PDB file of C-alpha atoms in Angstrom:
ATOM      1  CA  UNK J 227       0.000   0.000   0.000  1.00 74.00           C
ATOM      2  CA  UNK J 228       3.210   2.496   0.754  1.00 75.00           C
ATOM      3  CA  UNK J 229       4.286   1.817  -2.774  1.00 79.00           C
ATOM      4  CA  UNK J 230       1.027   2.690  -3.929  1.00 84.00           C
ATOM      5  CA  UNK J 231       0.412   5.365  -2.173  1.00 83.00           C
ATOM      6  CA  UNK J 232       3.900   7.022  -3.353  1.00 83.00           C
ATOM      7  CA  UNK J 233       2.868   6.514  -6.763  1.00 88.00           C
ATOM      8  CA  UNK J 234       6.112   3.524  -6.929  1.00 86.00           C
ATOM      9  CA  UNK J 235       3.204   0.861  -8.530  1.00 88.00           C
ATOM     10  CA  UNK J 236       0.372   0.968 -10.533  1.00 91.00           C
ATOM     11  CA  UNK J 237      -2.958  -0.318  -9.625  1.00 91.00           C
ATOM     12  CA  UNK J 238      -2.864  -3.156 -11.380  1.00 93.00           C
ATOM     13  CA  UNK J 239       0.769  -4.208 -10.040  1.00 91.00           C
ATOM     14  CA  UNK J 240      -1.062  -3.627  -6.344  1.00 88.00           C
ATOM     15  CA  UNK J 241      -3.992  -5.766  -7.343  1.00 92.00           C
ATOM     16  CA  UNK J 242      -1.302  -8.288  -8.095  1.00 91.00           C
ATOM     17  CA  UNK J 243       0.142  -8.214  -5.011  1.00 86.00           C
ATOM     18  CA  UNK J 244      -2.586  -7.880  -2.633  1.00 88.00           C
ATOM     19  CA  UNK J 245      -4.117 -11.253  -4.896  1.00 90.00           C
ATOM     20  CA  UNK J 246      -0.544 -12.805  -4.032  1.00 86.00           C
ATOM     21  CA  UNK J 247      -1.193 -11.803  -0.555  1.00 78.00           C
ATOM     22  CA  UNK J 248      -4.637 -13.386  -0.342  1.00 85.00           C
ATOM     23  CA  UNK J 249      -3.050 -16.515  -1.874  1.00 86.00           C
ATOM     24  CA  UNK J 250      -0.537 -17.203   0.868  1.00 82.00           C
ATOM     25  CA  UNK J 251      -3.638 -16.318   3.560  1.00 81.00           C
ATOM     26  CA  UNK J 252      -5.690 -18.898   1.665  1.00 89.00           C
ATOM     27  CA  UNK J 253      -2.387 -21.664   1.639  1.00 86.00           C
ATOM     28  CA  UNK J 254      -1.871 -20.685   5.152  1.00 84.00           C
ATOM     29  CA  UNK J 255      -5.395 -21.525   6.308  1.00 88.00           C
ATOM     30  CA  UNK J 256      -5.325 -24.832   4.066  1.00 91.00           C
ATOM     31  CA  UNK J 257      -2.804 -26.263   6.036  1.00 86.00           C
ATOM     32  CA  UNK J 258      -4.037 -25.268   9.303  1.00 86.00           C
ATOM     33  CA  UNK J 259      -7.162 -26.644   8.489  1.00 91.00           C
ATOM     34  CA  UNK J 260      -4.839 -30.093   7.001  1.00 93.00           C
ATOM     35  CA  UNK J 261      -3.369 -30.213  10.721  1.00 91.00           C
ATOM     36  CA  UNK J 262      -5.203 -28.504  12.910  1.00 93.00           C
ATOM     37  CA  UNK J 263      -3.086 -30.092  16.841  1.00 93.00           C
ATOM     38  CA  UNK J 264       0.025 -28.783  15.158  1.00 92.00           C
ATOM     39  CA  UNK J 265      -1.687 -25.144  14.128  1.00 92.00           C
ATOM     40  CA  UNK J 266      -3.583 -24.978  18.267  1.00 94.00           C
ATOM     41  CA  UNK J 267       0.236 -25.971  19.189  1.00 95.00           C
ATOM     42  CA  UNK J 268       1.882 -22.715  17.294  1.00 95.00           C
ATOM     43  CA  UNK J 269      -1.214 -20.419  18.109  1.00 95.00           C
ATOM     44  CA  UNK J 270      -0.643 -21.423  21.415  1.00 97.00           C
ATOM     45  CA  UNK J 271       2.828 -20.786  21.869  1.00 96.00           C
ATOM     46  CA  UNK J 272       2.878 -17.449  19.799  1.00 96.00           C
ATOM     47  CA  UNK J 273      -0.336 -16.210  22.499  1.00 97.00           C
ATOM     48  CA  UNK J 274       2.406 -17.219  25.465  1.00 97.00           C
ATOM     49  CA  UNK J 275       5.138 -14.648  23.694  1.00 97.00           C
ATOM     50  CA  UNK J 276       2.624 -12.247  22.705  1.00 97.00           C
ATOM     51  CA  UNK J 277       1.656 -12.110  25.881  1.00 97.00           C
ATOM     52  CA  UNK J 278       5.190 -12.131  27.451  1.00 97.00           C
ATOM     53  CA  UNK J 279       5.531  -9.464  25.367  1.00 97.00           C
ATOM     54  CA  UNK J 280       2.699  -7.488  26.289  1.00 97.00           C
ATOM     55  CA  UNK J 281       2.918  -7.983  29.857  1.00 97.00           C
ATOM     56  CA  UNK J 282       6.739  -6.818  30.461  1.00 96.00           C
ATOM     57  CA  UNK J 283       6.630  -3.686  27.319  1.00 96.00           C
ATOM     58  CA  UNK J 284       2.753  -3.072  27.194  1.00 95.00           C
ATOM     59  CA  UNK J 285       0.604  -3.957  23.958  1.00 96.00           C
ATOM     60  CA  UNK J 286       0.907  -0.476  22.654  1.00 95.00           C
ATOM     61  CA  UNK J 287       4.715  -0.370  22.902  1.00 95.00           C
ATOM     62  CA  UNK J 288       4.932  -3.471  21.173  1.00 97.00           C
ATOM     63  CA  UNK J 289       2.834  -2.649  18.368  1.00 97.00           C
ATOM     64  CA  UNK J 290       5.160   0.730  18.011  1.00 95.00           C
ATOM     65  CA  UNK J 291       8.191  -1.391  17.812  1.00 97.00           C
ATOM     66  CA  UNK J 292       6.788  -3.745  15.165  1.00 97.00           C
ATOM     67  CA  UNK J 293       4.914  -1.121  13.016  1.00 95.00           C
ATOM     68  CA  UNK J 294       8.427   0.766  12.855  1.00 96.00           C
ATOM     69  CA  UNK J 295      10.219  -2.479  11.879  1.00 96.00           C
ATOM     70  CA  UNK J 296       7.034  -2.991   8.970  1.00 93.00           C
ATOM     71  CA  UNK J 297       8.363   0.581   7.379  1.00 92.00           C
ATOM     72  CA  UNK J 298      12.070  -0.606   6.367  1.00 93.00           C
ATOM     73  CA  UNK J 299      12.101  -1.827   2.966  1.00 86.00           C
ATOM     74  CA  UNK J 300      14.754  -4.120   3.299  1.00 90.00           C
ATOM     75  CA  UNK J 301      12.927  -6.413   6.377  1.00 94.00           C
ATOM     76  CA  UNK J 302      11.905  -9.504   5.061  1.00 92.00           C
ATOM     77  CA  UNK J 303       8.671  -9.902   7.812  1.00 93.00           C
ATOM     78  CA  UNK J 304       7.531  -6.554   6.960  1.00 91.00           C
ATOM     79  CA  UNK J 305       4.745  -7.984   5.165  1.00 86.00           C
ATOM     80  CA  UNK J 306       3.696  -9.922   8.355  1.00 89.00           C
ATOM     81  CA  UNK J 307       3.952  -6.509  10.786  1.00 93.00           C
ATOM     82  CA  UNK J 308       2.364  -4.361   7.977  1.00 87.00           C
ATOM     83  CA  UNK J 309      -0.826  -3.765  10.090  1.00 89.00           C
ATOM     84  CA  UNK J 310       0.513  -4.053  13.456  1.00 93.00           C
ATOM     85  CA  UNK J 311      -0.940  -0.852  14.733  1.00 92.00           C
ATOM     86  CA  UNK J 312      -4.057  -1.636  13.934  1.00 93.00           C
ATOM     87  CA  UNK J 313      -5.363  -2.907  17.418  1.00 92.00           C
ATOM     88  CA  UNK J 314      -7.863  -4.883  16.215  1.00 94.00           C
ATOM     89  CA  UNK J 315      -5.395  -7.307  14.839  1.00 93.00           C
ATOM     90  CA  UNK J 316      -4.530  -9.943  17.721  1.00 95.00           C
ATOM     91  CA  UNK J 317      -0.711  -9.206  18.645  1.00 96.00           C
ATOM     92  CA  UNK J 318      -0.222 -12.693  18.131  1.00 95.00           C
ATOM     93  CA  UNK J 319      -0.841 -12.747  14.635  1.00 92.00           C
ATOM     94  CA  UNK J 320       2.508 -11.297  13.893  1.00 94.00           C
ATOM     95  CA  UNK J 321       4.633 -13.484  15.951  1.00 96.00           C
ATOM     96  CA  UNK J 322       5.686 -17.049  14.033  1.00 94.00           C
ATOM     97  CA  UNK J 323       7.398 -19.220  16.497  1.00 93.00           C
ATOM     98  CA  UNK J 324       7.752 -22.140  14.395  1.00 89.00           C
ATOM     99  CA  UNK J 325       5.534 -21.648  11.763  1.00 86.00           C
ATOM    100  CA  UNK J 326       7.077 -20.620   8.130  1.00 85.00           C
ATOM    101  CA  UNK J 327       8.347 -17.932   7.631  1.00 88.00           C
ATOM    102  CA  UNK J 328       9.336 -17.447  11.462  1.00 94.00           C
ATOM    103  CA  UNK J 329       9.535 -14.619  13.168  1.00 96.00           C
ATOM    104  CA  UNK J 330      10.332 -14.154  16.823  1.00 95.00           C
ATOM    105  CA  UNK J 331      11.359 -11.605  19.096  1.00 97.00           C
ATOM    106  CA  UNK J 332      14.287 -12.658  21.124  1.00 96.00           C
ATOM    107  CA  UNK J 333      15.074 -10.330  23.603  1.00 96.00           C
ATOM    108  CA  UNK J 334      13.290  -7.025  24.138  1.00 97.00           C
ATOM    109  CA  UNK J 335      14.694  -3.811  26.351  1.00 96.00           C
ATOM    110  CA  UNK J 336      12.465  -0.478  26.321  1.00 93.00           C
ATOM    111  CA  UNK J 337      12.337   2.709  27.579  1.00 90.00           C
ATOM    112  CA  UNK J 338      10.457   6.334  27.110  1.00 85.00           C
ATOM    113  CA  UNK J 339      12.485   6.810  24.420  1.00 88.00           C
ATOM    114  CA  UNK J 340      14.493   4.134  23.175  1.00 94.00           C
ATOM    115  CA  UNK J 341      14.059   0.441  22.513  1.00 97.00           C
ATOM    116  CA  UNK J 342      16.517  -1.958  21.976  1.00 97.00           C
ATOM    117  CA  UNK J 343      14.781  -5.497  20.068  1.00 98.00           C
ATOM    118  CA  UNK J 344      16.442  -8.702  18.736  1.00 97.00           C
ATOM    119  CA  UNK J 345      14.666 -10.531  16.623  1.00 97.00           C
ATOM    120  CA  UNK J 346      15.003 -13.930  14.578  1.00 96.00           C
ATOM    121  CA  UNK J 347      13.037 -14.701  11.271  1.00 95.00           C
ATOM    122  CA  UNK J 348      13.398 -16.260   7.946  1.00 93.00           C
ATOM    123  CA  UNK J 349      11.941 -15.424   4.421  1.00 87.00           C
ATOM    124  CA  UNK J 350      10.710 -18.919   3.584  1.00 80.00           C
ATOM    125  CA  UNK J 351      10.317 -22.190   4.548  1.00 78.00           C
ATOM    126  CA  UNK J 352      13.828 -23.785   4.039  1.00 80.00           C
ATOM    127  CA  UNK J 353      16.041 -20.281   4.748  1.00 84.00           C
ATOM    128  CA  UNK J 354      18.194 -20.559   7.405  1.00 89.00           C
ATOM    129  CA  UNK J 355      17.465 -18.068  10.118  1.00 91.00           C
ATOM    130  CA  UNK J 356      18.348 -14.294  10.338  1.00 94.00           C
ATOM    131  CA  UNK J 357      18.822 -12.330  13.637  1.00 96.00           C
ATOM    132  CA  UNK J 358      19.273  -8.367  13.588  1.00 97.00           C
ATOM    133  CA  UNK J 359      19.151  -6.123  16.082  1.00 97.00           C
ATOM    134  CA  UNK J 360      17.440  -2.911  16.399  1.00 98.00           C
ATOM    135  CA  UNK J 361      18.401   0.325  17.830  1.00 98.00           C
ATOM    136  CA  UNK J 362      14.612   2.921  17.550  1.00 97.00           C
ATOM    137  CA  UNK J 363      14.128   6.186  18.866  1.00 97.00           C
ATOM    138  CA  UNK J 364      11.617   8.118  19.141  1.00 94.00           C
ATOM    139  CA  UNK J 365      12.089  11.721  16.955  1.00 92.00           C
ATOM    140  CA  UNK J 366      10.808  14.653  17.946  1.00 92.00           C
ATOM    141  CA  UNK J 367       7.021  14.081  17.062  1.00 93.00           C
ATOM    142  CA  UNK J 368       7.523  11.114  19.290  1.00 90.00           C
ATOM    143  CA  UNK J 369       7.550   8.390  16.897  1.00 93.00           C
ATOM    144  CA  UNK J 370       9.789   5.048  17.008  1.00 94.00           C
ATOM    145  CA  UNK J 371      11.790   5.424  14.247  1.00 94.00           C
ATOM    146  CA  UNK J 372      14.541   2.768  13.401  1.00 95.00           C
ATOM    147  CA  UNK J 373      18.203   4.553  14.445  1.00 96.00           C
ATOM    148  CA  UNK J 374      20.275   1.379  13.836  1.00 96.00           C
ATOM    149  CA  UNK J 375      20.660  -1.801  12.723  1.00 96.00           C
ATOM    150  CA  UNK J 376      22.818  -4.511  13.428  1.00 96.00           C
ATOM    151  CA  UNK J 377      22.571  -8.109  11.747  1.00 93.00           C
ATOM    152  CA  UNK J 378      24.028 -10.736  14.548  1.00 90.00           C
ATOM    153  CA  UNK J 379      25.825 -14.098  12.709  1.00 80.00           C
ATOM    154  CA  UNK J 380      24.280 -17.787  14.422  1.00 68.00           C
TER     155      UNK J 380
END
């Protein structure tokens, strides 16, 4: 939609991409419906970090942090956070323990105007996995903006 929105894609090429979009959703819910013990299993442990999450940074800080990770062009689960702020999305929607393509938070330190988040992910299903660290910082309208960025070797 930022693309779109900046005039970088035509309607047509978002049409494409939102059907592409709907496609994985559709594949997604396919195979949860195929195995639905192993799909309660991953809900279920992405609801116990969510709620980790929630409970030691606050929902709304959380969402912050992931809707200024969704913004960088070059971060692969973007286009899982894309509608993180948007509280009537579950917070646990956007966290993939196992699931493909993963992503997790690792570690998580914040303050009134810093946040320091490591997280883990991979683009698809046989990628071996990624962790980065963030530096964000809130700017003088007071929004978390991403101020560095560090990619950490397994």
């Amino acid at each position: 939609m930022r693309q779109f929105e900046k005039g970088l894609i035509s309607r047509e090429e978002l049409h494409e991409k939102m059907s592409l979009h709907a496609q994985v959703l559709i594949d997604e819910m396919e195979m949860q419906h195929a195995n639905p013990v192993e799909s309660l299993i991953e809900q279920w442990r992405n609801r116990m970090q969510a709620s980790r999450l929630a409970g030691k940074h606050g929902e709304l800080c959380v969402r912050e942090v992931f809707h200024a990770l969704s913004e960088l062009d070059d971060f692969p689960p973007a286009q899982l956070l894309w509608n993180a702020a948007h509280p009537h999305m579950p917070l646990f929607c956007f966290i993939r323990m196992q699931s493909h393509p993963l992503f997790r938070v690792v570690e998580m330190q914040s303050s009134s105007s810093s946040i320091t988040i490591e997280v883990e992910y991979t683009r698809h299903k046989n990628d071996l996995r990624t962790k980065e660290k963030f530096h964000l910082i809130r700017n003088r309208k007071w929004i978390l903006c991403v101020a560095s960025r560090e990619q950490i070797f397994l």
